[in-house]
């Protein structure tokens, strides 16, 4: 929804790392802006699947940031939010990596742990993340869900960064 710049960076870090509620609300507004502009999606029976953060990041922040943001986005849209993905192996912090190493870092790093009944109830699955830089995280989340037999309708992010060169 928003090009990643110094202002967007401050807002995301304020929300993600410092738990500033006004910053959270700006992230939710940006995600909502994306959601309502998806031409082919029905806003009925939405299921938001947040891209997982590492357990280390969740402990450091004191909360599961993107899961909470997805919950705030879901409430007015009467959508479901489910944790369907887990990180299955150690990965490195993506911020220090170039595009090729980001892909290598996340290759086969996620797994979907939903059972057959849970998967059969999913409609209009939307991946939710805060920032897309190279697309590696979204691609890996999509791969894991698709491998589990889940059709992903689309992905939304609050910010989009200029491509890494």
Short mmCIF file of C-alpha atoms in Angstrom, two decimals:
data_model
loop_
_atom_site.label_atom_id
_atom_site.label_comp_id
_atom_site.label_asym_id
_atom_site.label_seq_id
_atom_site.Cartn_x
_atom_site.Cartn_y
_atom_site.Cartn_z
CA UNK A 1 0.00 0.00 0.00
CA UNK A 2 2.84 2.36 0.83
CA UNK A 3 6.30 2.66 -0.68
CA UNK A 4 8.92 1.90 1.95
CA UNK A 5 10.76 5.09 2.88
CA UNK A 6 12.14 6.59 6.09
CA UNK A 7 8.68 7.55 7.34
CA UNK A 8 7.24 4.11 6.61
CA UNK A 9 10.30 2.52 8.23
CA UNK A 10 9.74 4.56 11.41
CA UNK A 11 6.08 3.58 11.51
CA UNK A 12 6.79 -0.12 10.95
CA UNK A 13 9.56 -0.22 13.52
CA UNK A 14 7.42 1.74 15.98
CA UNK A 15 4.66 -0.81 15.60
CA UNK A 16 6.76 -3.94 15.29
CA UNK A 17 9.55 -3.32 17.78
CA UNK A 18 8.02 -0.80 20.20
CA UNK A 19 4.33 -1.74 20.24
CA UNK A 20 3.13 1.79 19.49
CA UNK A 21 -0.63 1.42 19.00
CA UNK A 22 -1.01 4.41 16.66
CA UNK A 23 1.67 2.89 14.45
CA UNK A 24 -0.19 -0.45 14.58
CA UNK A 25 -3.32 1.34 13.37
CA UNK A 26 -1.44 2.89 10.44
CA UNK A 27 -0.18 -0.56 9.41
CA UNK A 28 -3.71 -1.97 9.65
CA UNK A 29 -5.04 0.96 7.57
CA UNK A 30 -2.41 0.29 4.88
CA UNK A 31 -3.35 -3.40 4.77
CA UNK A 32 -7.05 -2.54 4.61
CA UNK A 33 -6.29 -0.19 1.71
CA UNK A 34 -4.79 -3.17 -0.17
CA UNK A 35 -7.63 -5.49 0.76
CA UNK A 36 -10.46 -3.36 -0.55
CA UNK A 37 -8.69 -2.81 -3.85
CA UNK A 38 -8.38 -6.46 -4.81
CA UNK A 39 -10.82 -6.63 -7.71
CA UNK A 40 -11.34 -10.38 -7.85
CA UNK A 41 -11.90 -11.11 -4.19
CA UNK A 42 -15.09 -11.39 -2.27
CA UNK A 43 -14.82 -9.90 1.19
CA UNK A 44 -16.83 -12.87 2.45
CA UNK A 45 -15.30 -15.93 4.04
CA UNK A 46 -11.83 -14.40 4.26
CA UNK A 47 -9.06 -16.23 6.05
CA UNK A 48 -5.92 -14.30 6.86
CA UNK A 49 -2.75 -16.30 7.34
CA UNK A 50 0.05 -14.16 8.76
CA UNK A 51 3.57 -14.90 7.62
CA UNK A 52 5.31 -16.26 10.71
CA UNK A 53 8.01 -14.49 12.65
CA UNK A 54 10.74 -16.45 14.35
CA UNK A 55 10.15 -17.48 17.94
CA UNK A 56 13.24 -15.43 18.82
CA UNK A 57 11.68 -12.27 17.30
CA UNK A 58 8.35 -12.90 19.05
CA UNK A 59 10.10 -13.30 22.42
CA UNK A 60 12.19 -10.15 21.84
CA UNK A 61 9.12 -8.08 20.90
CA UNK A 62 6.88 -9.56 23.56
CA UNK A 63 4.18 -10.27 20.97
CA UNK A 64 3.46 -11.88 17.63
CA UNK A 65 3.27 -8.61 15.71
CA UNK A 66 1.91 -9.71 12.35
CA UNK A 67 -0.60 -12.10 13.92
CA UNK A 68 -1.97 -9.26 16.05
CA UNK A 69 -2.08 -6.90 13.06
CA UNK A 70 -3.94 -9.54 11.02
CA UNK A 71 -6.41 -9.85 13.89
CA UNK A 72 -7.07 -6.11 13.87
CA UNK A 73 -7.57 -6.24 10.11
CA UNK A 74 -9.88 -9.25 10.39
CA UNK A 75 -12.27 -7.89 13.03
CA UNK A 76 -14.16 -5.32 10.91
CA UNK A 77 -14.13 -7.66 7.91
CA UNK A 78 -15.53 -10.61 9.89
CA UNK A 79 -12.57 -12.63 8.71
CA UNK A 80 -10.72 -15.47 10.36
CA UNK A 81 -7.06 -15.34 11.29
CA UNK A 82 -5.22 -18.59 11.68
CA UNK A 83 -1.66 -19.48 12.40
CA UNK A 84 -1.07 -22.11 9.74
CA UNK A 85 2.65 -21.78 9.17
CA UNK A 86 5.67 -22.54 11.27
CA UNK A 87 9.35 -22.00 10.71
CA UNK A 88 10.91 -25.46 10.67
CA UNK A 89 14.59 -24.62 10.77
CA UNK A 90 16.96 -21.87 11.78
CA UNK A 91 17.03 -18.91 9.40
CA UNK A 92 19.11 -15.77 9.38
CA UNK A 93 17.83 -12.21 9.77
CA UNK A 94 16.68 -11.21 6.28
CA UNK A 95 17.59 -7.53 6.67
CA UNK A 96 21.30 -8.24 6.20
CA UNK A 97 20.87 -10.40 3.08
CA UNK A 98 20.69 -9.63 -0.64
CA UNK A 99 17.90 -11.00 -2.83
CA UNK A 100 19.62 -14.27 -3.77
CA UNK A 101 20.62 -15.06 -0.20
CA UNK A 102 17.14 -14.21 1.08
CA UNK A 103 15.72 -16.89 -1.22
CA UNK A 104 18.36 -19.40 -0.12
CA UNK A 105 17.81 -18.50 3.52
CA UNK A 106 14.08 -19.23 3.39
CA UNK A 107 14.12 -22.15 0.92
CA UNK A 108 11.86 -24.86 2.44
CA UNK A 109 11.91 -23.09 5.82
CA UNK A 110 8.13 -23.01 6.37
CA UNK A 111 5.66 -25.80 6.95
CA UNK A 112 1.87 -25.80 7.14
CA UNK A 113 0.68 -27.73 10.18
CA UNK A 114 -3.10 -27.68 9.64
CA UNK A 115 -5.02 -30.95 9.58
CA UNK A 116 -7.30 -32.03 6.74
CA UNK A 117 -10.47 -30.70 8.38
CA UNK A 118 -8.96 -27.29 9.08
CA UNK A 119 -7.71 -27.03 5.49
CA UNK A 120 -11.09 -27.96 4.02
CA UNK A 121 -12.77 -25.00 5.75
CA UNK A 122 -10.47 -22.38 4.22
CA UNK A 123 -11.81 -19.97 1.61
CA UNK A 124 -10.28 -16.81 0.20
CA UNK A 125 -6.91 -17.33 1.88
CA UNK A 126 -4.85 -14.17 2.04
CA UNK A 127 -1.26 -14.09 3.23
CA UNK A 128 -0.51 -11.06 5.41
CA UNK A 129 2.89 -9.50 5.96
CA UNK A 130 4.14 -6.05 6.89
CA UNK A 131 6.77 -5.45 4.21
CA UNK A 132 7.74 -6.99 0.90
CA UNK A 133 11.31 -6.43 -0.21
CA UNK A 134 12.31 -9.27 -2.53
CA UNK A 135 9.22 -11.43 -2.20
CA UNK A 136 11.17 -14.35 -0.70
CA UNK A 137 9.05 -14.55 2.44
CA UNK A 138 5.74 -14.45 0.57
CA UNK A 139 6.99 -16.97 -1.99
CA UNK A 140 8.07 -19.40 0.72
CA UNK A 141 4.79 -19.00 2.64
CA UNK A 142 2.86 -19.60 -0.59
CA UNK A 143 4.99 -22.67 -1.36
CA UNK A 144 4.32 -24.21 2.06
CA UNK A 145 0.57 -23.62 1.88
CA UNK A 146 0.31 -24.85 -1.70
CA UNK A 147 2.30 -27.98 -0.81
CA UNK A 148 -0.28 -28.62 1.91
CA UNK A 149 -3.10 -28.35 -0.62
CA UNK A 150 -4.25 -24.85 0.32
CA UNK A 151 -5.18 -22.41 -2.43
CA UNK A 152 -3.82 -18.95 -1.65
CA UNK A 153 -5.94 -16.21 -3.20
CA UNK A 154 -3.39 -13.42 -2.79
CA UNK A 155 -1.00 -11.69 -0.43
CA UNK A 156 -1.13 -8.21 1.04
CA UNK A 157 1.57 -6.12 2.68
CA UNK A 158 1.51 -2.72 4.29
CA UNK A 159 4.69 -1.55 2.56
CA UNK A 160 6.64 -2.38 -0.57
CA UNK A 161 10.35 -1.66 -0.81
CA UNK A 162 12.28 -0.68 -3.88
CA UNK A 163 13.85 -3.79 -5.38
CA UNK A 164 17.25 -4.76 -4.02
CA UNK A 165 20.00 -4.58 -6.59
#
